[in-house]
XYZ file of C-alpha atoms in Angstrom:
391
model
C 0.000 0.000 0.000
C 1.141 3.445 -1.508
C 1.109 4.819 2.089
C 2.489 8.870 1.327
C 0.034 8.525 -1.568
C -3.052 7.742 -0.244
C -1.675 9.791 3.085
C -1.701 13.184 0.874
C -4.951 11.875 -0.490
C -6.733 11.549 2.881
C -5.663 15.042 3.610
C -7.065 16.043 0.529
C -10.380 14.884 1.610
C -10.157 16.611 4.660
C -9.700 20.044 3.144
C -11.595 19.373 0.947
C -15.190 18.047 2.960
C -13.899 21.237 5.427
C -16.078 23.652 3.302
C -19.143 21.476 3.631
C -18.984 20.910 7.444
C -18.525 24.509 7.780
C -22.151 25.072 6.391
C -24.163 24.521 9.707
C -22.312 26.906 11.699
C -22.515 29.229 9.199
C -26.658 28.962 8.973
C -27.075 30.703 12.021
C -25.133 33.912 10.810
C -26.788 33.824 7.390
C -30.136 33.883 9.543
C -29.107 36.487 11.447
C -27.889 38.658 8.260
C -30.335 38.084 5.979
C -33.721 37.254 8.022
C -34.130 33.823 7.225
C -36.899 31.110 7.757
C -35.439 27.372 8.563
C -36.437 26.498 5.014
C -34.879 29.358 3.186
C -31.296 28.724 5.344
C -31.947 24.761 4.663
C -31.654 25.931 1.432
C -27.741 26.322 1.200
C -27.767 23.004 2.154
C -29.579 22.162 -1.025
C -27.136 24.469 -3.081
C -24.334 22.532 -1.904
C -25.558 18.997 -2.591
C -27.738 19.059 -5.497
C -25.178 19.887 -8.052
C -23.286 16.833 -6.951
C -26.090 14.891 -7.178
C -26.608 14.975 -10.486
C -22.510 15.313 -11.564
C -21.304 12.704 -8.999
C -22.356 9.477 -11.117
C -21.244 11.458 -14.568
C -17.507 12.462 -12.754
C -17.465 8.974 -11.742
C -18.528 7.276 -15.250
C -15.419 9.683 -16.652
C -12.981 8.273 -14.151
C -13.325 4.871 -15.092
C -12.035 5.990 -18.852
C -10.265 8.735 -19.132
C -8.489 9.412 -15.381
C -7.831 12.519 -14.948
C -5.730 12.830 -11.301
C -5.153 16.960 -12.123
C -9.264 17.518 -11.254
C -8.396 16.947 -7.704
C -6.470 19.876 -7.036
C -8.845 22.032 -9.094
C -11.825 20.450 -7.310
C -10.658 21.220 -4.055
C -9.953 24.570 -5.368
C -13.449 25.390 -6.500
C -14.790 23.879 -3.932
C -13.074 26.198 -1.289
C -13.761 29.566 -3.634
C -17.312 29.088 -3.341
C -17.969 28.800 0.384
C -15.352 31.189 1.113
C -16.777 33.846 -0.859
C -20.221 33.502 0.411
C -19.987 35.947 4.121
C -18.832 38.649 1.468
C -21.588 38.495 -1.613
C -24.339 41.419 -1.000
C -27.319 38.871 -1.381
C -28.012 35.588 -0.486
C -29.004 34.476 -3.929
C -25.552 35.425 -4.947
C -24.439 33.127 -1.842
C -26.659 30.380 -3.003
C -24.820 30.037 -6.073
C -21.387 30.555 -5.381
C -22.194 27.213 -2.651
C -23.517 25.478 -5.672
C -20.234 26.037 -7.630
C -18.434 24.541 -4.334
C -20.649 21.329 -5.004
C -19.445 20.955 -8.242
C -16.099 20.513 -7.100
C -16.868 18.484 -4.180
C -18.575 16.238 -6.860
C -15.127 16.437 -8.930
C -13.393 15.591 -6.283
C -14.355 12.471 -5.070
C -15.132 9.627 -7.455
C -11.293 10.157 -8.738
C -9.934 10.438 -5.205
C -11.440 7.316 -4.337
C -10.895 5.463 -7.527
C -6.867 6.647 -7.160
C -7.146 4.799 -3.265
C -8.735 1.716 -4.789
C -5.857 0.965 -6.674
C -2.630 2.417 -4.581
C -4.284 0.231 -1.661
C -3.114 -2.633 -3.627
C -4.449 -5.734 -1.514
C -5.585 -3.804 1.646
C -8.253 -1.782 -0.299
C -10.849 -1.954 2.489
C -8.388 -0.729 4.949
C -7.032 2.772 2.515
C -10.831 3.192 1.886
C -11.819 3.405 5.642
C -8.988 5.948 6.266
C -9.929 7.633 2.886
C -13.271 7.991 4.117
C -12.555 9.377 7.599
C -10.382 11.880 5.909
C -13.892 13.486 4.778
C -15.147 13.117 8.602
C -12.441 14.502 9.166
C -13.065 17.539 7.470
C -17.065 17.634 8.756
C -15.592 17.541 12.170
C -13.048 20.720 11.531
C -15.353 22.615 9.373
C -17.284 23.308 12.464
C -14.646 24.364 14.939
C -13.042 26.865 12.228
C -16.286 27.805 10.868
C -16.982 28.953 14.119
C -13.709 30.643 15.140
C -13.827 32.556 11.781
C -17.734 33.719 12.489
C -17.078 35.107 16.232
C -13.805 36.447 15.019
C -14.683 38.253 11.793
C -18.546 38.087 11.684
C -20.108 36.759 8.139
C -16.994 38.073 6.480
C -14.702 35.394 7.951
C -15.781 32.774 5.821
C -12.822 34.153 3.932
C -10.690 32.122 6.173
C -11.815 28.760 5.158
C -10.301 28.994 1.829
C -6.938 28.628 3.681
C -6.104 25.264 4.126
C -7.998 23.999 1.191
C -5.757 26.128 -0.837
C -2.679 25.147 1.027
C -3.246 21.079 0.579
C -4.658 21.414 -3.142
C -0.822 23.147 -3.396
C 0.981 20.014 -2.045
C -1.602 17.747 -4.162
C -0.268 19.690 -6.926
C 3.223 18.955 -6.668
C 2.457 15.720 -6.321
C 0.721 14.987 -9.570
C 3.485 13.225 -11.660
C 2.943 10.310 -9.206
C -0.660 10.004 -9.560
C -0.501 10.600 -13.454
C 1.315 7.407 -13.330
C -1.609 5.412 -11.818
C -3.870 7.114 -14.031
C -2.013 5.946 -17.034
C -1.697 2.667 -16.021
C -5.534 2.426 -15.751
C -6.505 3.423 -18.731
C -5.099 -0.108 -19.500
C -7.634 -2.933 -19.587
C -8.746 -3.574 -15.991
C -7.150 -6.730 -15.665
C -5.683 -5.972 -12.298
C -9.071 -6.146 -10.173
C -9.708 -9.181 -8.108
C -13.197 -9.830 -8.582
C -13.004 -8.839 -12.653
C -13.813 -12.386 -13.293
C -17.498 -11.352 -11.615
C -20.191 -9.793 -13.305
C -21.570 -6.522 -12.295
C -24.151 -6.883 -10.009
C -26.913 -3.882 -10.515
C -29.711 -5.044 -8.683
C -28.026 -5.449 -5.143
C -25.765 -2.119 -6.124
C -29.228 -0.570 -6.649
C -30.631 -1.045 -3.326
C -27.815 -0.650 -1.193
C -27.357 3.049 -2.741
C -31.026 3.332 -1.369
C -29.869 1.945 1.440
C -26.999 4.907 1.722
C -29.447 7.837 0.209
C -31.224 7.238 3.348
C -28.814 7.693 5.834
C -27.553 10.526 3.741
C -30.635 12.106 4.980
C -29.681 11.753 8.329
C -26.082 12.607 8.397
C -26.916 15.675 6.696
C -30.073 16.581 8.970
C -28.037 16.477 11.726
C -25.462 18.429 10.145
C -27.618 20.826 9.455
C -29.697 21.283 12.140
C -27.881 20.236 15.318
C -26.506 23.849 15.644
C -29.643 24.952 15.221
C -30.695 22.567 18.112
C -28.816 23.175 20.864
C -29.616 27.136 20.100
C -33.484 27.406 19.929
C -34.146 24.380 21.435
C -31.832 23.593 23.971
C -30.895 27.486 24.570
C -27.161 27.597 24.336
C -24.874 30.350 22.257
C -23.879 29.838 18.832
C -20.018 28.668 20.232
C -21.880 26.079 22.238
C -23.792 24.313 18.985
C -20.920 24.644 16.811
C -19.113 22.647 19.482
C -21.845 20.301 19.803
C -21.462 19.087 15.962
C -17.867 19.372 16.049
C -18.027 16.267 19.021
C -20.963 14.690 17.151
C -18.335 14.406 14.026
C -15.062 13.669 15.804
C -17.342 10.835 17.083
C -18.522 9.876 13.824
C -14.673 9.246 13.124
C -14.425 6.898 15.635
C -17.196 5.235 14.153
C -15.770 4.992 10.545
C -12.874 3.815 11.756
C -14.642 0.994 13.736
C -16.691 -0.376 11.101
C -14.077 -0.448 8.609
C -11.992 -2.470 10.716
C -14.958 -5.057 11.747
C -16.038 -5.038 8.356
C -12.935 -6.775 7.606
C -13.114 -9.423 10.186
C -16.382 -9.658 10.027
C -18.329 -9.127 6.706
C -19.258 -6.208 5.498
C -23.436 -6.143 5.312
C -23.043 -7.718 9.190
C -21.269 -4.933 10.623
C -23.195 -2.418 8.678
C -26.542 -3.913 9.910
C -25.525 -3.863 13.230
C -24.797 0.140 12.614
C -28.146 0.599 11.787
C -29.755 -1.368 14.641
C -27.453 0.751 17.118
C -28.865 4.171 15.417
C -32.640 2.564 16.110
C -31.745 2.692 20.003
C -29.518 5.713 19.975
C -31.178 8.238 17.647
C -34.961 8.410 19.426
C -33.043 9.367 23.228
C -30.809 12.493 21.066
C -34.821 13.465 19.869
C -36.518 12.986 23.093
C -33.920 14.993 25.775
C -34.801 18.929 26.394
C -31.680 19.594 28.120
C -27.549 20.093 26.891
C -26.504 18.498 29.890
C -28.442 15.393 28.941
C -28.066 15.629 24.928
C -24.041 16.315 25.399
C -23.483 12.658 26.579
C -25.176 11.135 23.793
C -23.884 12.589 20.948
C -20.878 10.377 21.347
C -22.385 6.623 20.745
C -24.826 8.700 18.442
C -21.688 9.724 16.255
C -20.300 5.961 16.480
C -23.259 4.388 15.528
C -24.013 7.406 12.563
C -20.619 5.862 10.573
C -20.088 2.359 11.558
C -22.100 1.319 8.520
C -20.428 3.784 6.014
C -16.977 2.010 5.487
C -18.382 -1.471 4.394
C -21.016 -0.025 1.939
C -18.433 2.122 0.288
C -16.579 -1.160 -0.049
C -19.460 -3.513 -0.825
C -21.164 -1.066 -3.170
C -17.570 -1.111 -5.280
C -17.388 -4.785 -5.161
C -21.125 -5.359 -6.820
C -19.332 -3.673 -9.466
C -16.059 -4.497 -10.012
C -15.611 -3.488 -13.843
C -16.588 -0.128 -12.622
C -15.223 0.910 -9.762
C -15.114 5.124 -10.298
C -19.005 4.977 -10.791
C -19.181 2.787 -7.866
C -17.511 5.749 -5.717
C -19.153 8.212 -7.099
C -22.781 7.210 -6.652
C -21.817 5.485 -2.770
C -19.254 7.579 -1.180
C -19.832 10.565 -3.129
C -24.235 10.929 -4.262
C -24.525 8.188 -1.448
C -22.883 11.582 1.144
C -24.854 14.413 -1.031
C -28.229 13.326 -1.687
C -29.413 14.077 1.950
C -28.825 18.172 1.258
C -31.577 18.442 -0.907
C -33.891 17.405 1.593
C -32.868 19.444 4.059
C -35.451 22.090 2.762
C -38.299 19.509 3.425
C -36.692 19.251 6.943
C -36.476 22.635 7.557
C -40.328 23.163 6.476
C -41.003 20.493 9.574
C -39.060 22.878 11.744
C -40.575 25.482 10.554
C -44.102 24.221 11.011
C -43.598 21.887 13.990
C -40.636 22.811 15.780
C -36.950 21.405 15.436
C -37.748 18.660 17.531
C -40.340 17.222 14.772
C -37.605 17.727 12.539
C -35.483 15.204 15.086
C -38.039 12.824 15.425
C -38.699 12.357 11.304
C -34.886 11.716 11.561
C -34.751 8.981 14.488
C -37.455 7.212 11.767
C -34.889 6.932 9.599
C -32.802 3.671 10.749
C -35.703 1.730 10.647
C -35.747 2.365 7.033
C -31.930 1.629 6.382
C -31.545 -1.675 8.774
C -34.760 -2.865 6.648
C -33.000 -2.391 3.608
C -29.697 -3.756 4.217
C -31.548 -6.888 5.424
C -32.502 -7.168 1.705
C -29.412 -7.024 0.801
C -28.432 -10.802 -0.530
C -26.251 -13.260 0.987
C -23.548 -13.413 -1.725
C -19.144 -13.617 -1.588
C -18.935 -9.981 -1.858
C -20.221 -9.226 1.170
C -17.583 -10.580 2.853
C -13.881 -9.102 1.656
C -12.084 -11.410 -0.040
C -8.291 -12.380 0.832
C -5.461 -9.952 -0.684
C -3.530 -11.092 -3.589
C -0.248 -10.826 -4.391
């Protein structure tokens, strides 16, 4: 395993995924600054995510043919430009679309970061993909704490200071690129190199377990989004105090990805995932049901563990239903399987709107219901369990 490599590229997803979990925290500012409804700020959410949405899968599709390793850098580039800019626009529409433009590079960005893991993993691919994917939880759990140092410290206007270490890391993936060319080039060969090329693609399982991740894309992203939001109207505690709040919920969450990646190896990938899910059933109705911080503060550490213990194996079990296509495979799971959630986050915010924030937290504890149901449909078959590494 291409450790430096896939190192640099983990850090890349951490800058990178900064500028999205910097959104929340800066909701309540944009509220304040503009006179905003729940909906209206759920809306930036929906900026963010529905461009990748739709340009994930086609990014991904692209990969698989024609690798391109120099998008990264400019991804993570446009990406930072477009949240950094919006605490400076004079409307909100303007700030709208300048977060849409960072979606489009967050949707560049990741089906050719993870297809460029897949292969410099080698024959611990499960393992670089884990780490890979925590580099993005990373960046949730950051985005937070330095969203929030740049609001008190600068207002609106220092959202400015985000662009900072996206910029610096797309500079050192940059002067990097020679070495990732090289992988590129060498898969633009015939994929004979993948273990399970033998194997058909399997479409009908892929199918459902992206359903299966759309669903808790919902969730991760509702609590993104509205956990600030939370512990401020709800649970009556300052802006520093919520931002803080998601930045534990996430650092958790890391924990969590971490965790199910490595029992997903041991123990089979739709198992450990399943068992994710059951743990959000328990967890996710007590984080809806407490009216105090000194209660909800507790919980939002097994809540963050249980939120990611399933991501990990379905990244890797949704790329080995389809093992001729491994970019699309990323794209739709760990990259449309992470967005798709921010365009309901309007909906969600309507709820709040209507019925308070906690109806919004109770539609979400519904959720895992939904996803363990699902991956119980998923079939018995040999890819959900990883297979030994070749050599």
């Amino acid at each position: 395993m291409n450790v430096k490599s896939i190192g640099r590229l983990v850090l890349a997803h951490t800058a990178t995924d900064i500028n999205q979990g910097a959104i929340p925290v800066l909701l309540p500012f944009l509220i304040a600054e503009h006179h905003l409804n729940y909906a209206a700020a759920a809306t930036v959410v929906f900026a963010a995510n529905i461009i990748s949405i739709i340009a994930q899968p086609c990014f991904g599709y692209l990969a698989d043919r024609h690798p391109r390793p120099w998008l990264i850098p400019a991804a993570m580039l446009c990406a930072g430009i477009g949240i950094s800019l919006i605490g400076v626009v004079p409307s909100f529409t303007l700030g709208v679309v300048l977060v849409a433009i960072s979606g489009i590079g967050v949707a560049a960005f990741h089906p050719e970061g993870a297809r460029l893991i897949h292969y410099l993993a080698e024959g611990r691919k499960a393992t670089a993909m884990s780490f890979f994917a925590v580099g993005g939880q990373m960046g949730f759990a950051i985005g937070p704490l330095l969203g929030t140092a740049a609001m008190l410290l600068l207002g609106l206007r220092g959202s400015m200071l985000l662009l900072v270490p996206t910029a610096l890391m797309a500079g050192v993936v940059m002067y990097s690129l020679p070495s990732y060319s090289r992988v590129g080039q060498v898969q633009t060969r015939p994929r004979t190199d993948l273990p399970a090329r033998a194997g058909e693609d399997a479409w009908v399982p892929f199918s459902l377990l992206s359903f299966v991740l759309l669903t808790r894309s919902i969730l991760f992203h509702g609590l993104a989004t509205f956990l600030p939001l939370f512990w401020i109207h709800v649970l009556h505690k300052s802006e520093a105090a919520g931002g803080t709040a998601l930045t534990i919920l996430m650092a958790a969450s890391i924990g969590g990805n971490l965790l199910g990646g490595r029992m997903g190896d041991r123990y089979g990938y739709r198992k450990v995932a399943l068992v994710g899910f059951v743990f959000q059933m328990i967890m996710f109705p007590f984080l809806a049901g407490v009216d105090s911080a000194g209660l909800a503060l507790p919980l939002l550490i097994p809540v963050g563990l249980a939120l990611s213990t399933p991501t990990s194996p379905l990244v890797v079990l949704g790329q080995s239903y389809l093992p001729n296509r491994v970019g699309l495979a990323s794209g739709i799971t760990l990259g449309l399987g992470f967005s798709f959630g921010g365009v309901v986050m309007p909906a969600l915010g309507c709820v709040a709107d209507n019925h308070g924030l906690d109806a919004a937290f109770w539609v979400m504890a519904c959720l895992p219901f939904l996803c363990t149901a699902l991956t119980l449909a998923l079939p018995h078959t040999k890819t959900s369990a990883p297979a030994p590494a070749r050599r």
